[in-house]
mmCIF file of C-alpha atoms in Angstrom:
data_model
loop_
_atom_site.group_PDB
_atom_site.id
_atom_site.type_symbol
_atom_site.label_atom_id
_atom_site.label_comp_id
_atom_site.label_asym_id
_atom_site.label_seq_id
_atom_site.Cartn_x
_atom_site.Cartn_y
_atom_site.Cartn_z
ATOM 1 C CA MET F 14 -26.789 11.844 -14.600
ATOM 2 C CA ASN F 15 -26.514 10.285 -11.143
ATOM 3 C CA VAL F 16 -23.704 8.748 -9.098
ATOM 4 C CA LYS F 17 -24.264 5.301 -10.634
ATOM 5 C CA ASP F 18 -23.737 6.749 -14.116
ATOM 6 C CA PHE F 19 -20.306 8.027 -13.101
ATOM 7 C CA GLU F 20 -19.433 4.669 -11.545
ATOM 8 C CA TYR F 21 -20.445 2.871 -14.746
ATOM 9 C CA LEU F 22 -18.357 5.209 -16.878
ATOM 10 C CA ILE F 23 -15.239 4.747 -14.754
ATOM 11 C CA GLU F 24 -15.643 0.969 -14.648
ATOM 12 C CA LEU F 25 -15.949 0.842 -18.452
ATOM 13 C CA SER F 26 -12.653 2.687 -18.667
ATOM 14 C CA LYS F 27 -10.939 0.398 -16.137
ATOM 15 C CA ALA F 28 -12.321 -2.862 -17.544
ATOM 16 C CA GLY F 29 -11.825 -2.000 -21.207
ATOM 17 C CA SER F 30 -14.851 -4.001 -22.318
ATOM 18 C CA ILE F 31 -18.580 -4.098 -21.716
ATOM 19 C CA SER F 32 -18.515 -7.774 -20.721
ATOM 20 C CA ARG F 33 -15.858 -7.325 -18.007
ATOM 21 C CA ALA F 34 -17.415 -4.086 -16.753
ATOM 22 C CA SER F 35 -20.873 -5.653 -16.548
ATOM 23 C CA LYS F 36 -19.515 -8.459 -14.344
ATOM 24 C CA ALA F 37 -17.800 -5.978 -12.019
ATOM 25 C CA LEU F 38 -20.935 -3.824 -11.807
ATOM 26 C CA PHE F 39 -23.345 -6.783 -11.478
ATOM 27 C CA ILE F 40 -25.551 -5.617 -14.349
ATOM 28 C CA SER F 41 -26.358 -7.198 -17.708
ATOM 29 C CA GLN F 42 -24.320 -6.483 -20.831
ATOM 30 C CA PRO F 43 -27.360 -5.197 -22.774
ATOM 31 C CA ALA F 44 -28.184 -2.752 -19.962
ATOM 32 C CA LEU F 45 -24.604 -1.450 -19.907
ATOM 33 C CA SER F 46 -24.490 -1.160 -23.708
ATOM 34 C CA LYS F 47 -27.746 0.814 -23.615
ATOM 35 C CA PHE F 48 -26.264 3.063 -20.906
ATOM 36 C CA LEU F 49 -23.184 3.799 -23.043
ATOM 37 C CA GLN F 50 -25.320 4.559 -26.104
ATOM 38 C CA LYS F 51 -27.421 6.955 -24.018
ATOM 39 C CA MET F 52 -24.317 8.682 -22.629
ATOM 40 C CA GLU F 53 -22.787 9.146 -26.068
ATOM 41 C CA ALA F 54 -26.079 10.438 -27.451
ATOM 42 C CA GLU F 55 -26.264 13.045 -24.665
ATOM 43 C CA ALA F 56 -22.618 14.006 -25.192
ATOM 44 C CA GLY F 57 -23.076 14.279 -28.964
ATOM 45 C CA THR F 58 -19.769 12.490 -29.560
ATOM 46 C CA PRO F 59 -18.278 9.018 -29.002
ATOM 47 C CA LEU F 60 -16.758 8.462 -25.574
ATOM 48 C CA PHE F 61 -14.931 5.247 -26.493
ATOM 49 C CA HIS F 62 -13.180 3.844 -29.560
ATOM 50 C CA HIS F 63 -13.574 0.145 -30.327
ATOM 51 C CA VAL F 64 -10.039 -1.151 -30.930
ATOM 52 C CA GLY F 65 -10.546 -4.830 -31.620
ATOM 53 C CA ARG F 66 -12.391 -6.061 -28.525
ATOM 54 C CA GLN F 67 -10.992 -3.286 -26.374
ATOM 55 C CA LEU F 68 -12.788 -0.082 -25.379
ATOM 56 C CA VAL F 69 -10.388 2.872 -25.449
ATOM 57 C CA PRO F 70 -11.552 6.324 -24.251
ATOM 58 C CA THR F 71 -11.681 9.111 -26.817
ATOM 59 C CA TYR F 72 -10.499 12.589 -25.852
ATOM 60 C CA ALA F 73 -14.082 13.441 -24.876
ATOM 61 C CA GLY F 74 -14.269 10.186 -22.925
ATOM 62 C CA GLU F 75 -11.070 10.993 -21.020
ATOM 63 C CA GLN F 76 -12.529 14.359 -19.988
ATOM 64 C CA CYS F 77 -15.743 12.695 -18.820
ATOM 65 C CA ILE F 78 -13.838 10.017 -16.876
ATOM 66 C CA GLN F 79 -11.617 12.584 -15.164
ATOM 67 C CA THR F 80 -14.630 14.684 -14.182
ATOM 68 C CA ALA F 81 -16.559 11.591 -13.069
ATOM 69 C CA SER F 82 -13.672 10.638 -10.742
ATOM 70 C CA GLU F 83 -13.756 14.078 -9.145
ATOM 71 C CA ILE F 84 -17.528 13.962 -8.736
ATOM 72 C CA LEU F 85 -17.359 10.565 -7.031
ATOM 73 C CA PHE F 86 -14.625 11.869 -4.739
ATOM 74 C CA LEU F 87 -16.755 14.893 -3.798
ATOM 75 C CA HIS F 88 -19.765 12.627 -3.264
ATOM 76 C CA SER F 89 -17.741 10.395 -0.940
ATOM 77 C CA ARG F 90 -16.511 13.442 0.996
ATOM 78 C CA LEU F 91 -20.083 14.718 1.345
ATOM 79 C CA GLN F 92 -21.236 11.335 2.662
ATOM 80 C CA HIS F 93 -18.475 11.422 5.291
ATOM 81 C CA MET F 94 -19.516 14.909 6.358
ATOM 82 C CA LEU F 95 -23.208 14.031 6.594
ATOM 83 C CA SER F 96 -22.415 10.857 8.522
ATOM 84 C CA ASP F 97 -20.430 12.827 11.093
ATOM 85 C CA ILE F 98 -23.095 15.507 11.344
ATOM 86 C CA ALA F 99 -25.734 12.873 11.992
ATOM 87 C CA GLN F 100 -23.392 11.236 14.544
ATOM 88 C CA GLN F 101 -23.755 7.897 12.837
ATOM 89 C CA LYS F 102 -21.088 5.228 13.081
ATOM 90 C CA ASN F 103 -21.713 3.503 9.782
ATOM 91 C CA GLY F 104 -19.900 4.320 6.575
ATOM 92 C CA LEU F 105 -17.108 3.288 4.214
ATOM 93 C CA ILE F 106 -13.343 3.878 4.272
ATOM 94 C CA ARG F 107 -11.438 3.040 1.088
ATOM 95 C CA PHE F 108 -7.968 2.190 2.328
ATOM 96 C CA GLY F 109 -4.877 1.544 0.190
ATOM 97 C CA LEU F 110 -2.287 -0.799 1.658
ATOM 98 C CA PRO F 111 0.936 -2.292 0.250
ATOM 99 C CA LEU F 112 0.894 -6.087 0.303
ATOM 100 C CA SER F 113 3.783 -6.178 2.756
ATOM 101 C CA ARG F 114 1.801 -4.342 5.471
ATOM 102 C CA SER F 115 -1.525 -6.163 5.287
ATOM 103 C CA ASN F 116 -0.448 -8.882 7.741
ATOM 104 C CA TYR F 117 0.032 -6.519 10.684
ATOM 105 C CA PHE F 118 -2.805 -4.151 9.724
ATOM 106 C CA ILE F 119 -5.433 -6.896 9.576
ATOM 107 C CA SER F 120 -4.315 -8.807 12.655
ATOM 108 C CA ARG F 121 -3.474 -5.895 14.987
ATOM 109 C CA ILE F 122 -5.037 -2.599 13.833
ATOM 110 C CA LEU F 123 -8.440 -3.712 12.545
ATOM 111 C CA PRO F 124 -9.540 -5.584 15.707
ATOM 112 C CA GLU F 125 -8.902 -2.435 17.770
ATOM 113 C CA PHE F 126 -10.693 -0.225 15.238
ATOM 114 C CA TYR F 127 -13.803 -2.423 15.133
ATOM 115 C CA LYS F 128 -14.143 -2.266 18.896
ATOM 116 C CA GLN F 129 -15.148 1.388 18.392
ATOM 117 C CA TYR F 130 -16.653 1.250 14.905
ATOM 118 C CA PRO F 131 -18.184 -2.218 14.363
ATOM 119 C CA ASP F 132 -20.399 -1.002 11.514
ATOM 120 C CA ILE F 133 -17.780 0.823 9.451
ATOM 121 C CA CYS F 134 -16.829 -1.039 6.261
ATOM 122 C CA ILE F 135 -13.142 -0.785 5.354
ATOM 123 C CA ASN F 136 -12.529 -1.584 1.710
ATOM 124 C CA VAL F 137 -8.835 -2.573 1.664
ATOM 125 C CA GLN F 138 -7.083 -2.419 -1.681
ATOM 126 C CA GLU F 139 -3.632 -4.029 -1.776
ATOM 127 C CA ASP F 140 -1.163 -3.005 -4.467
ATOM 128 C CA ALA F 141 2.171 -1.352 -5.138
ATOM 129 C CA THR F 142 2.429 2.071 -3.473
ATOM 130 C CA ARG F 143 2.744 3.939 -6.781
ATOM 131 C CA ILE F 144 -0.565 2.449 -7.987
ATOM 132 C CA LEU F 145 -2.293 3.212 -4.685
ATOM 133 C CA ILE F 146 -1.088 6.835 -4.829
ATOM 134 C CA ARG F 147 -2.474 7.183 -8.349
ATOM 135 C CA LYS F 148 -5.852 5.936 -7.121
ATOM 136 C CA LEU F 149 -5.681 8.329 -4.172
ATOM 137 C CA ARG F 150 -5.104 11.265 -6.502
ATOM 138 C CA THR F 151 -8.057 10.297 -8.714
ATOM 139 C CA GLY F 152 -10.363 9.922 -5.699
ATOM 140 C CA GLU F 153 -10.684 6.116 -5.843
ATOM 141 C CA LEU F 154 -9.138 5.803 -2.357
ATOM 142 C CA ASP F 155 -9.558 7.837 0.836
ATOM 143 C CA LEU F 156 -6.332 6.894 2.656
ATOM 144 C CA VAL F 157 -3.077 5.207 1.676
ATOM 145 C CA PHE F 158 -0.469 3.763 4.019
ATOM 146 C CA GLY F 159 2.924 3.831 2.336
ATOM 147 C CA ASN F 160 6.463 5.131 2.180
ATOM 148 C CA LEU F 161 6.788 8.906 2.143
ATOM 149 C CA SER F 162 8.386 10.455 -0.939
ATOM 150 C CA ASP F 163 9.247 13.921 -2.247
ATOM 151 C CA GLU F 164 6.924 13.108 -5.157
ATOM 152 C CA TYR F 165 3.899 13.424 -2.870
ATOM 153 C CA GLU F 166 4.086 17.175 -2.203
ATOM 154 C CA ASP F 167 0.549 17.583 -3.571
ATOM 155 C CA LEU F 168 -0.814 15.320 -0.794
ATOM 156 C CA SER F 169 -1.350 15.707 2.933
ATOM 157 C CA TYR F 170 0.113 13.096 5.255
ATOM 158 C CA GLU F 171 0.591 11.955 8.855
ATOM 159 C CA ILE F 172 3.979 10.415 9.700
ATOM 160 C CA VAL F 173 3.587 6.907 11.173
ATOM 161 C CA SER F 174 7.096 5.568 11.682
ATOM 162 C CA GLU F 175 10.737 5.655 10.670
ATOM 163 C CA GLU F 176 12.046 2.347 9.383
ATOM 164 C CA GLU F 177 15.702 1.447 9.012
ATOM 165 C CA MET F 178 16.821 -0.820 6.159
ATOM 166 C CA VAL F 179 18.039 -3.945 7.947
ATOM 167 C CA LEU F 180 18.999 -7.579 7.566
ATOM 168 C CA ALA F 181 16.234 -9.946 8.734
ATOM 169 C CA ALA F 182 17.288 -13.432 9.821
ATOM 170 C CA PRO F 183 15.780 -16.382 11.726
ATOM 171 C CA GLY F 184 17.129 -17.010 15.210
ATOM 172 C CA SER F 185 18.402 -20.474 14.258
ATOM 173 C CA PHE F 186 21.090 -18.942 12.027
ATOM 174 C CA GLY F 187 22.870 -17.621 15.118
ATOM 175 C CA LEU F 188 23.769 -14.213 13.720
ATOM 176 C CA GLN F 189 23.030 -12.659 17.113
ATOM 177 C CA GLU F 190 26.476 -13.840 18.245
ATOM 178 C CA HIS F 191 28.213 -11.645 15.653
ATOM 179 C CA ALA F 192 26.174 -8.437 16.115
ATOM 180 C CA ILE F 193 27.160 -5.535 18.364
ATOM 181 C CA SER F 194 25.336 -2.389 19.471
ATOM 182 C CA GLN F 195 26.710 0.646 17.675
ATOM 183 C CA GLU F 196 25.628 4.270 17.358
ATOM 184 C CA PRO F 197 23.662 5.555 15.500
ATOM 185 C CA TYR F 198 22.152 2.230 14.419
ATOM 186 C CA ALA F 199 18.796 1.193 15.921
ATOM 187 C CA TYR F 200 19.599 -2.524 15.974
ATOM 188 C CA PRO F 201 22.688 -4.640 16.710
ATOM 189 C CA CYS F 202 25.072 -3.989 13.842
ATOM 190 C CA ILE F 203 26.387 -6.838 11.693
ATOM 191 C CA HIS F 204 29.063 -6.915 8.971
ATOM 192 C CA PRO F 205 28.671 -8.686 5.613
ATOM 193 C CA GLU F 206 31.295 -11.378 6.257
ATOM 194 C CA HIS F 207 29.049 -12.881 8.932
ATOM 195 C CA TRP F 208 25.979 -13.368 6.716
ATOM 196 C CA LYS F 209 27.001 -13.288 3.031
ATOM 197 C CA ASP F 210 27.102 -17.100 2.673
ATOM 198 C CA PHE F 211 23.618 -17.785 4.061
ATOM 199 C CA PRO F 212 20.740 -18.506 1.623
ATOM 200 C CA PHE F 213 19.185 -15.212 0.493
ATOM 201 C CA LEU F 214 15.518 -14.385 -0.109
ATOM 202 C CA MET F 215 15.223 -11.763 -2.836
ATOM 203 C CA LEU F 216 12.390 -9.380 -3.684
ATOM 204 C CA ASN F 217 11.435 -8.724 -7.298
ATOM 205 C CA GLU F 218 13.053 -5.838 -9.174
ATOM 206 C CA ASP F 219 10.006 -3.549 -8.976
ATOM 207 C CA GLN F 220 10.183 -3.287 -5.174
ATOM 208 C CA MET F 221 11.859 -0.330 -3.406
ATOM 209 C CA SER F 222 13.563 -2.611 -0.872
ATOM 210 C CA ARG F 223 15.097 -4.599 -3.741
ATOM 211 C CA SER F 224 16.754 -1.450 -5.113
ATOM 212 C CA TYR F 225 18.466 -0.821 -1.794
ATOM 213 C CA ALA F 226 19.464 -4.490 -1.447
ATOM 214 C CA ASP F 227 21.049 -4.437 -4.919
ATOM 215 C CA GLN F 228 23.039 -1.308 -4.059
ATOM 216 C CA TYR F 229 24.293 -2.756 -0.765
ATOM 217 C CA LEU F 230 25.243 -6.127 -2.272
ATOM 218 C CA LYS F 231 27.052 -4.438 -5.156
ATOM 219 C CA LYS F 232 28.937 -2.066 -2.834
ATOM 220 C CA TYR F 233 30.323 -4.958 -0.789
ATOM 221 C CA GLN F 234 30.761 -7.245 -3.822
ATOM 222 C CA ILE F 235 28.408 -9.867 -2.459
ATOM 223 C CA VAL F 236 26.890 -12.402 -4.845
ATOM 224 C CA PRO F 237 24.093 -13.892 -2.723
ATOM 225 C CA ARG F 238 23.059 -17.538 -2.853
ATOM 226 C CA THR F 239 19.492 -16.676 -3.835
ATOM 227 C CA LEU F 240 17.020 -19.322 -2.727
ATOM 228 C CA LEU F 241 13.740 -17.511 -3.432
ATOM 229 C CA LYS F 242 12.526 -14.537 -5.519
ATOM 230 C CA ILE F 243 9.082 -13.111 -4.763
ATOM 231 C CA ARG F 244 7.233 -9.779 -5.051
ATOM 232 C CA ASN F 245 5.473 -9.681 -1.672
ATOM 233 C CA LEU F 246 7.703 -8.545 1.197
ATOM 234 C CA GLY F 247 5.259 -10.040 3.680
ATOM 235 C CA GLN F 248 5.788 -13.477 2.129
ATOM 236 C CA VAL F 249 9.559 -12.966 2.207
ATOM 237 C CA LEU F 250 9.402 -12.292 5.955
ATOM 238 C CA LEU F 251 7.173 -15.343 6.384
ATOM 239 C CA SER F 252 9.891 -17.355 4.623
ATOM 240 C CA VAL F 253 12.474 -15.917 7.026
ATOM 241 C CA GLN F 254 10.279 -17.085 9.919
ATOM 242 C CA GLN F 255 10.297 -20.577 8.450
ATOM 243 C CA GLY F 256 14.099 -20.579 8.532
ATOM 244 C CA LEU F 257 14.540 -20.585 4.751
ATOM 245 C CA GLY F 258 17.024 -17.721 4.588
ATOM 246 C CA ILE F 259 17.818 -14.061 5.204
ATOM 247 C CA THR F 260 16.694 -10.876 3.452
ATOM 248 C CA ILE F 261 17.281 -7.122 3.348
ATOM 249 C CA CYS F 262 14.111 -5.174 4.154
ATOM 250 C CA PRO F 263 12.682 -2.260 6.181
ATOM 251 C CA SER F 264 12.341 -2.803 9.939
ATOM 252 C CA MET F 265 8.561 -3.152 9.788
ATOM 253 C CA PRO F 266 6.285 -4.903 12.326
ATOM 254 C CA PHE F 267 5.334 -8.423 11.327
ATOM 255 C CA VAL F 268 3.082 -10.917 13.099
ATOM 256 C CA LYS F 269 4.781 -14.214 13.929
ATOM 257 C CA ALA F 270 3.237 -17.196 12.162
ATOM 258 C CA ALA F 271 2.276 -20.263 14.179
ATOM 259 C CA GLY F 272 5.328 -22.477 14.514
ATOM 260 C CA GLY F 273 7.605 -19.890 12.920
ATOM 261 C CA GLU F 274 10.928 -18.740 14.324
ATOM 262 C CA LYS F 275 11.598 -15.353 15.835
ATOM 263 C CA ILE F 276 12.872 -12.834 13.279
ATOM 264 C CA TYR F 277 15.923 -10.834 14.317
ATOM 265 C CA TYR F 278 16.626 -7.448 12.732
ATOM 266 C CA PHE F 279 20.269 -6.416 12.303
ATOM 267 C CA SER F 280 21.524 -3.003 11.226
ATOM 268 C CA LEU F 281 23.690 -3.148 8.115
ATOM 269 C CA ALA F 282 27.183 -1.758 8.649
ATOM 270 C CA CYS F 283 27.876 1.067 6.199
ATOM 271 C CA GLU F 284 30.270 4.023 6.066
ATOM 272 C CA LYS F 285 27.379 6.463 5.619
ATOM 273 C CA GLY F 286 25.419 5.091 8.568
ATOM 274 C CA PRO F 287 21.873 3.684 8.614
ATOM 275 C CA VAL F 288 19.423 4.227 5.770
ATOM 276 C CA VAL F 289 16.064 5.309 7.210
ATOM 277 C CA ARG F 290 12.781 5.910 5.391
ATOM 278 C CA LYS F 291 9.516 7.303 6.715
ATOM 279 C CA THR F 292 6.074 5.730 6.454
ATOM 280 C CA ALA F 293 2.902 7.805 6.464
ATOM 281 C CA ILE F 294 -0.856 7.843 6.010
ATOM 282 C CA LEU F 295 -1.493 9.939 2.901
ATOM 283 C CA TYR F 296 -4.690 11.631 1.745
ATOM 284 C CA ARG F 297 -5.723 14.399 -0.633
ATOM 285 C CA LYS F 298 -5.385 17.955 0.614
ATOM 286 C CA ASP F 299 -9.018 18.640 -0.244
ATOM 287 C CA SER F 300 -10.248 15.568 1.653
ATOM 288 C CA TYR F 301 -12.735 15.702 4.483
ATOM 289 C CA LEU F 302 -11.528 13.245 7.118
ATOM 290 C CA SER F 303 -14.400 11.658 9.019
ATOM 291 C CA VAL F 304 -14.119 10.963 12.731
ATOM 292 C CA ALA F 305 -13.710 7.250 11.960
ATOM 293 C CA GLU F 306 -10.856 7.987 9.535
ATOM 294 C CA LYS F 307 -9.127 10.182 12.111
ATOM 295 C CA ILE F 308 -9.431 7.387 14.696
ATOM 296 C CA LEU F 309 -8.012 4.865 12.224
ATOM 297 C CA ILE F 310 -5.040 7.152 11.499
ATOM 298 C CA TRP F 311 -4.478 7.651 15.239
ATOM 299 C CA MET F 312 -4.515 3.902 15.845
ATOM 300 C CA ILE F 313 -2.005 3.202 13.088
ATOM 301 C CA HIS F 314 0.198 6.054 14.340
ATOM 302 C CA THR F 315 -0.024 4.736 17.943
ATOM 303 C CA TYR F 316 0.142 0.951 17.561
ATOM 304 C CA TYR F 317 2.302 0.464 14.481
ATOM 305 C CA PRO F 318 5.647 1.941 15.644
ATOM 306 C CA ALA F 319 5.154 0.490 19.136
ATOM 307 C CA ALA F 320 5.099 -3.028 17.725
ATOM 308 C CA LEU F 321 8.848 -3.152 17.098
#
């Protein structure tokens, strides 16, 4: 078996059918079917069940897929090591990024990175953090930028920033007049009576920021006049820039859209003080970080917090 065989096996598992996997792998269906037959003949047992039109891994298939993921991870690590040893500047970084952070990463971090490494390919995968972490653990990603959690004790990480949960509002709403500086909050502090009647932009239920927003609104018995519900925090902030409403979100850097208003962050008054969460670059403890990956981490660590 070679590296391509492992890639084919994993793609069959992800796609769930030979037709979809063949499109993703850019090979013909007959060639992929022949590959699977050959693999199962060598294994001496079926690797997939056919459930209707869906391919479902057998127990033997699951073991092969798990091992194939590890082998591909080790192969990627070896390629990084050899690239550094040869002092080459070409290579691949598989980078996991939540949708909400792609705006700033692409417009501010990547241009600086490519000044030093113009031939490095960064394969950015955008998804929910929990999905990106799963891919990191299975070796499908090299680095993930996300919120730090106690659930990630099996991973290594570099702290990037501390973000306070805040109220984001366009300047035209005039909330600046009602906010006052107050310790230990990082931003001018505002009380619910000054913003509760403005149109509200709500994240979907599966987002971490939505959970905090629900708790805060419930605590202060606020029933928001919800104007928009959307999953992507970046799009919510874009809507704030367009003057559509306010939202509760982390105090993350965001690039101003052409013609958009300035976004103001306000600390949310609360008896327990500000709610702060940490962001980090995460990677497997057995990873080999290439020089290019270390530079990318340094740039994110340096430029990202400074943007606020």
